[in-house]
Amino acid sequence: DTAVSQTPKYLVTQMGNDKSIKCEQNLGHDTMYWYKQDSKKFLKIMFSYNNKELIINETVPNRFSPKSPDKAHLNLHINSLELGDSAVYFCASSHNRDLSTDTQYFGPGTRLTVL
Amino acid sequence: KQEVTQIPAALSVPEGENLVLNCSFTDSAIYNLQWFRQDPGKGLTSLLLIQSSQREQTSGRLNASLDKSSGRSTLYIAASQPGDSATYLCAVQTGANNLFFGTGTRLTVIP
């Protein structure tokens, strides 16, 4: 009965490859997010989708492309992976798009290592 | 630009002690502040959310306070237990849907 799930949990790949991370939530939430946690443990929001519509796109290289086939899924595709992409990526969801009142539920994270 | 700092970076306490975790932020124009718990290999769990108009929130043994003018928040954990061992993150929301996280405090409660 996992609320927010991500696959894979660990991903090791070579520079230059293209990879995807999948996220699914079974909470019936309308909004989903992708965060990047760097080596210093800072979490930075990357993207946010509300009902399959992109509402936040922070300063992220266009090698990163989110895809939302439906409101329960938000996948992250990364092209031409670079060493600096190594991090833990967290998916999250919330009931609506207003972070001022709404709690986010986070997935377990995907640790990406680029060699 | 908003910066969120948490001190200390790590904390070890014996079981049963009360403890305080600190969070400071540079821009007081926030919508809310949240405290999260992160367990190794697991996602973040939201513990408490304090709206900018509120001063504190309580949940069980946890009490979080917010002093927006001074840019500070504290998370008070009463009667700590080994199961409280985790990394605690605070995050502030500034602007529409922007959430800035601190670097966290790694708490170890020793049985």
mmCIF file of C-alpha atoms in Angstrom:
data_model
loop_
_atom_site.group_PDB
_atom_site.id
_atom_site.type_symbol
_atom_site.label_atom_id
_atom_site.label_comp_id
_atom_site.label_asym_id
_atom_site.label_seq_id
_atom_site.Cartn_x
_atom_site.Cartn_y
_atom_site.Cartn_z
ATOM 1 C CA ASP A 1 0.000 0.000 0.000
ATOM 2 C CA THR A 2 2.923 2.296 -0.779
ATOM 3 C CA ALA A 3 1.759 5.861 -1.248
ATOM 4 C CA VAL A 4 4.513 7.223 -3.503
ATOM 5 C CA SER A 5 6.785 4.728 -5.195
ATOM 6 C CA GLN A 6 9.826 5.208 -7.384
ATOM 7 C CA THR A 7 11.750 2.823 -9.597
ATOM 8 C CA PRO A 8 14.537 2.045 -9.647
ATOM 9 C CA LYS A 9 15.916 2.653 -6.168
ATOM 10 C CA TYR A 10 19.474 2.590 -7.430
ATOM 11 C CA LEU A 11 20.744 3.446 -10.883
ATOM 12 C CA VAL A 12 24.377 3.258 -11.951
ATOM 13 C CA THR A 13 25.192 4.272 -15.494
ATOM 14 C CA GLN A 14 27.874 5.658 -17.750
ATOM 15 C CA MET A 15 28.253 9.258 -18.824
ATOM 16 C CA GLY A 16 26.387 10.047 -21.994
ATOM 17 C CA ASN A 17 23.650 7.482 -21.491
ATOM 18 C CA ASP A 18 19.921 8.238 -21.385
ATOM 19 C CA LYS A 19 17.924 6.970 -18.428
ATOM 20 C CA SER A 20 14.455 7.261 -16.917
ATOM 21 C CA ILE A 21 13.161 7.201 -13.363
ATOM 22 C CA LYS A 22 9.521 6.350 -12.784
ATOM 23 C CA CYS A 23 7.202 7.638 -10.090
ATOM 24 C CA GLU A 24 3.699 6.601 -9.197
ATOM 25 C CA GLN A 25 1.346 7.733 -6.452
ATOM 26 C CA ASN A 26 -1.824 5.988 -5.360
ATOM 27 C CA LEU A 27 -3.093 8.793 -3.134
ATOM 28 C CA GLY A 28 -5.360 10.356 -5.714
ATOM 29 C CA HIS A 29 -3.325 13.561 -5.589
ATOM 30 C CA ASP A 30 -3.452 16.108 -8.373
ATOM 31 C CA THR A 31 0.096 17.435 -8.094
ATOM 32 C CA MET A 32 3.433 15.666 -8.381
ATOM 33 C CA TYR A 33 6.992 16.896 -8.037
ATOM 34 C CA TRP A 34 10.580 15.962 -8.712
ATOM 35 C CA TYR A 35 13.344 17.056 -6.350
ATOM 36 C CA LYS A 36 17.108 16.638 -6.540
ATOM 37 C CA GLN A 37 19.106 16.100 -3.362
ATOM 38 C CA ASP A 38 22.757 16.845 -3.882
ATOM 39 C CA SER A 39 25.771 15.656 -1.921
ATOM 40 C CA LYS A 40 25.273 18.411 0.647
ATOM 41 C CA LYS A 41 21.758 17.106 1.295
ATOM 42 C CA PHE A 42 20.032 20.165 -0.117
ATOM 43 C CA LEU A 43 16.736 19.335 -1.798
ATOM 44 C CA LYS A 44 15.864 21.492 -4.750
ATOM 45 C CA ILE A 45 12.620 21.364 -6.615
ATOM 46 C CA MET A 46 13.000 20.599 -10.304
ATOM 47 C CA PHE A 47 9.514 20.198 -11.717
ATOM 48 C CA SER A 48 5.917 20.191 -10.647
ATOM 49 C CA TYR A 49 2.918 18.882 -12.545
ATOM 50 C CA ASN A 50 -0.739 19.481 -11.732
ATOM 51 C CA ASN A 51 -3.191 17.205 -13.513
ATOM 52 C CA LYS A 52 -0.595 16.411 -16.176
ATOM 53 C CA GLU A 53 0.165 20.102 -16.716
ATOM 54 C CA LEU A 54 3.630 21.527 -16.028
ATOM 55 C CA ILE A 55 3.377 24.284 -13.408
ATOM 56 C CA ILE A 56 6.940 24.588 -12.122
ATOM 57 C CA ASN A 57 10.096 24.262 -14.154
ATOM 58 C CA GLU A 58 13.075 25.483 -12.214
ATOM 59 C CA THR A 59 16.424 26.201 -13.794
ATOM 60 C CA VAL A 60 17.091 22.679 -14.913
ATOM 61 C CA PRO A 61 19.088 21.681 -18.011
ATOM 62 C CA ASN A 62 16.823 20.716 -20.866
ATOM 63 C CA ARG A 63 18.452 17.289 -20.786
ATOM 64 C CA PHE A 64 15.900 16.642 -18.043
ATOM 65 C CA SER A 65 12.408 16.079 -19.347
ATOM 66 C CA PRO A 66 9.477 15.139 -17.140
ATOM 67 C CA LYS A 67 6.644 13.143 -18.605
ATOM 68 C CA SER A 68 3.220 12.743 -17.031
ATOM 69 C CA PRO A 69 1.069 10.169 -18.840
ATOM 70 C CA ASP A 70 -1.646 10.622 -16.210
ATOM 71 C CA LYS A 71 -1.975 12.394 -12.914
ATOM 72 C CA ALA A 72 -0.813 9.347 -10.954
ATOM 73 C CA HIS A 73 2.512 9.138 -12.773
ATOM 74 C CA LEU A 74 5.381 11.547 -13.260
ATOM 75 C CA ASN A 75 8.458 10.088 -14.895
ATOM 76 C CA LEU A 76 11.810 11.803 -15.238
ATOM 77 C CA HIS A 77 13.857 11.208 -18.351
ATOM 78 C CA ILE A 78 17.463 12.338 -18.460
ATOM 79 C CA ASN A 79 19.442 12.554 -21.689
ATOM 80 C CA SER A 80 23.209 12.582 -22.094
ATOM 81 C CA LEU A 81 23.925 11.981 -18.423
ATOM 82 C CA GLU A 82 26.787 13.933 -16.844
ATOM 83 C CA LEU A 83 28.833 13.332 -13.715
ATOM 84 C CA GLY A 84 27.112 16.234 -11.992
ATOM 85 C CA ASP A 85 23.764 14.513 -12.358
ATOM 86 C CA SER A 86 24.771 12.052 -9.648
ATOM 87 C CA ALA A 87 22.360 12.641 -6.778
ATOM 88 C CA VAL A 88 19.296 11.257 -5.078
ATOM 89 C CA TYR A 89 16.096 12.170 -6.889
ATOM 90 C CA PHE A 90 12.870 12.325 -4.917
ATOM 91 C CA CYS A 91 9.374 12.244 -6.275
ATOM 92 C CA ALA A 92 6.546 13.732 -4.234
ATOM 93 C CA SER A 93 2.848 14.385 -4.492
ATOM 94 C CA SER A 94 0.289 16.635 -2.851
ATOM 95 C CA HIS A 95 -3.455 16.967 -2.974
ATOM 96 C CA ASN A 96 -3.420 20.288 -4.741
ATOM 97 C CA ARG A 97 -0.895 22.757 -6.106
ATOM 98 C CA ASP A 98 -0.806 25.078 -3.120
ATOM 99 C CA LEU A 99 2.251 24.247 -1.051
ATOM 100 C CA SER A 100 1.246 26.854 1.505
ATOM 101 C CA THR A 101 -1.426 24.595 2.893
ATOM 102 C CA ASP A 102 -0.790 21.169 1.493
ATOM 103 C CA THR A 103 1.497 18.472 2.812
ATOM 104 C CA GLN A 104 3.733 16.710 0.368
ATOM 105 C CA TYR A 105 4.269 12.978 0.449
ATOM 106 C CA PHE A 106 7.655 11.812 -0.713
ATOM 107 C CA GLY A 107 8.854 8.661 -2.368
ATOM 108 C CA PRO A 108 11.884 6.685 -1.154
ATOM 109 C CA GLY A 109 14.252 8.318 -3.602
ATOM 110 C CA THR A 110 16.353 7.051 -6.476
ATOM 111 C CA ARG A 111 20.113 7.186 -6.049
ATOM 112 C CA LEU A 112 21.640 7.924 -9.438
ATOM 113 C CA THR A 113 25.360 7.423 -9.904
ATOM 114 C CA VAL A 114 26.965 8.502 -13.153
ATOM 115 C CA LEU A 115 30.399 7.031 -13.829
ATOM 116 C CA LYS B 1 17.778 34.184 -2.436
ATOM 117 C CA GLN B 2 16.426 32.043 0.372
ATOM 118 C CA GLU B 3 18.962 30.050 2.357
ATOM 119 C CA VAL B 4 18.008 27.549 5.019
ATOM 120 C CA THR B 5 20.494 26.461 7.654
ATOM 121 C CA GLN B 6 20.175 23.774 10.286
ATOM 122 C CA ILE B 7 22.318 23.490 13.364
ATOM 123 C CA PRO B 8 23.687 21.174 14.561
ATOM 124 C CA ALA B 9 24.454 18.947 11.608
ATOM 125 C CA ALA B 10 24.473 15.926 13.905
ATOM 126 C CA LEU B 11 23.254 15.282 17.416
ATOM 127 C CA SER B 12 23.473 12.277 19.729
ATOM 128 C CA VAL B 13 21.412 12.067 22.888
ATOM 129 C CA PRO B 14 20.593 9.332 25.390
ATOM 130 C CA GLU B 15 17.088 7.926 25.313
ATOM 131 C CA GLY B 16 14.557 9.886 27.306
ATOM 132 C CA GLU B 17 16.133 13.290 26.856
ATOM 133 C CA ASN B 18 14.270 16.268 25.516
ATOM 134 C CA LEU B 19 16.004 17.949 22.592
ATOM 135 C CA VAL B 20 15.748 20.926 20.277
ATOM 136 C CA LEU B 21 16.659 21.144 16.611
ATOM 137 C CA ASN B 22 17.223 24.538 15.048
ATOM 138 C CA CYS B 23 16.433 25.937 11.635
ATOM 139 C CA SER B 24 17.131 29.433 10.347
ATOM 140 C CA PHE B 25 16.208 31.075 7.073
ATOM 141 C CA THR B 26 17.341 34.309 5.478
ATOM 142 C CA ASP B 27 14.152 35.579 3.824
ATOM 143 C CA SER B 28 11.291 36.063 6.252
ATOM 144 C CA ALA B 29 8.723 36.369 3.445
ATOM 145 C CA ILE B 30 7.604 32.780 3.654
ATOM 146 C CA TYR B 31 4.279 31.056 3.173
ATOM 147 C CA ASN B 32 4.998 28.259 5.603
ATOM 148 C CA LEU B 33 7.691 26.144 7.197
ATOM 149 C CA GLN B 34 7.674 22.379 7.350
ATOM 150 C CA TRP B 35 9.646 19.847 9.341
ATOM 151 C CA PHE B 36 10.372 16.507 7.698
ATOM 152 C CA ARG B 37 11.930 13.290 8.809
ATOM 153 C CA GLN B 38 14.167 11.286 6.481
ATOM 154 C CA ASP B 39 15.062 7.697 7.246
ATOM 155 C CA PRO B 40 17.948 6.015 5.414
ATOM 156 C CA GLY B 41 16.785 4.596 2.106
ATOM 157 C CA LYS B 42 13.296 5.949 2.590
ATOM 158 C CA GLY B 43 11.401 9.005 1.518
ATOM 159 C CA LEU B 44 10.663 12.119 3.469
ATOM 160 C CA THR B 45 7.859 12.095 6.000
ATOM 161 C CA SER B 46 6.179 15.374 6.762
ATOM 162 C CA LEU B 47 5.988 15.928 10.520
ATOM 163 C CA LEU B 48 4.587 19.410 11.016
ATOM 164 C CA LEU B 49 3.573 22.316 8.817
ATOM 165 C CA ILE B 50 3.414 25.825 10.311
ATOM 166 C CA GLN B 51 1.634 28.502 8.332
ATOM 167 C CA SER B 52 3.301 31.910 8.243
ATOM 168 C CA SER B 53 0.544 33.322 10.466
ATOM 169 C CA GLN B 54 1.050 30.647 13.113
ATOM 170 C CA ARG B 55 3.561 30.502 15.934
ATOM 171 C CA GLU B 56 3.656 26.782 16.615
ATOM 172 C CA GLN B 57 2.262 23.367 15.832
ATOM 173 C CA THR B 58 2.174 20.254 17.971
ATOM 174 C CA SER B 59 1.896 16.593 17.127
ATOM 175 C CA GLY B 60 2.392 14.048 19.876
ATOM 176 C CA ARG B 61 5.863 14.472 21.339
ATOM 177 C CA LEU B 62 6.804 17.015 18.685
ATOM 178 C CA ASN B 63 6.404 20.753 18.938
ATOM 179 C CA ALA B 64 7.570 23.149 16.256
ATOM 180 C CA SER B 65 7.752 26.892 16.708
ATOM 181 C CA LEU B 66 8.130 29.634 14.152
ATOM 182 C CA ASP B 67 9.495 33.150 14.607
ATOM 183 C CA LYS B 68 9.185 34.575 11.135
ATOM 184 C CA SER B 69 10.627 37.994 11.962
ATOM 185 C CA SER B 70 13.878 36.539 13.210
ATOM 186 C CA GLY B 71 13.955 33.796 10.602
ATOM 187 C CA ARG B 72 14.019 30.927 13.062
ATOM 188 C CA SER B 73 12.191 27.725 13.794
ATOM 189 C CA THR B 74 12.779 25.049 16.385
ATOM 190 C CA LEU B 75 11.630 21.471 16.561
ATOM 191 C CA TYR B 76 11.272 20.222 20.114
ATOM 192 C CA ILE B 77 11.199 16.474 20.684
ATOM 193 C CA ALA B 78 10.133 15.359 24.126
ATOM 194 C CA ALA B 79 11.229 12.129 25.780
ATOM 195 C CA SER B 80 13.319 10.989 22.827
ATOM 196 C CA GLN B 81 13.233 7.344 21.759
ATOM 197 C CA PRO B 82 15.634 5.259 19.629
ATOM 198 C CA GLY B 83 12.950 5.208 16.940
ATOM 199 C CA ASP B 84 13.339 8.972 16.624
ATOM 200 C CA SER B 85 16.789 8.447 15.103
ATOM 201 C CA ALA B 86 16.693 9.930 11.617
ATOM 202 C CA THR B 87 17.658 13.024 9.700
ATOM 203 C CA TYR B 88 15.341 15.962 10.318
ATOM 204 C CA LEU B 89 14.908 18.542 7.588
ATOM 205 C CA CYS B 90 13.199 21.872 7.702
ATOM 206 C CA ALA B 91 11.878 23.497 4.556
ATOM 207 C CA VAL B 92 10.399 26.906 3.863
ATOM 208 C CA GLN B 93 8.063 27.850 1.085
ATOM 209 C CA THR B 94 8.693 31.186 -0.577
ATOM 210 C CA GLY B 95 6.759 32.258 -3.624
ATOM 211 C CA ALA B 96 4.343 30.013 -5.395
ATOM 212 C CA ASN B 97 5.314 26.401 -4.974
ATOM 213 C CA ASN B 98 8.975 26.939 -4.179
ATOM 214 C CA LEU B 99 10.227 24.802 -1.340
ATOM 215 C CA PHE B 100 13.724 25.375 0.053
ATOM 216 C CA PHE B 101 15.183 22.650 2.219
ATOM 217 C CA GLY B 102 17.920 22.886 4.800
ATOM 218 C CA THR B 103 20.793 20.435 4.982
ATOM 219 C CA GLY B 104 19.273 18.561 7.905
ATOM 220 C CA THR B 105 20.249 17.428 11.383
ATOM 221 C CA ARG B 106 21.138 13.778 11.821
ATOM 222 C CA LEU B 107 19.735 12.677 15.165
ATOM 223 C CA THR B 108 20.866 9.542 16.985
ATOM 224 C CA VAL B 109 19.044 8.515 20.137
ATOM 225 C CA ILE B 110 21.141 6.083 22.140
ATOM 226 C CA PRO B 111 19.252 3.361 24.013
#
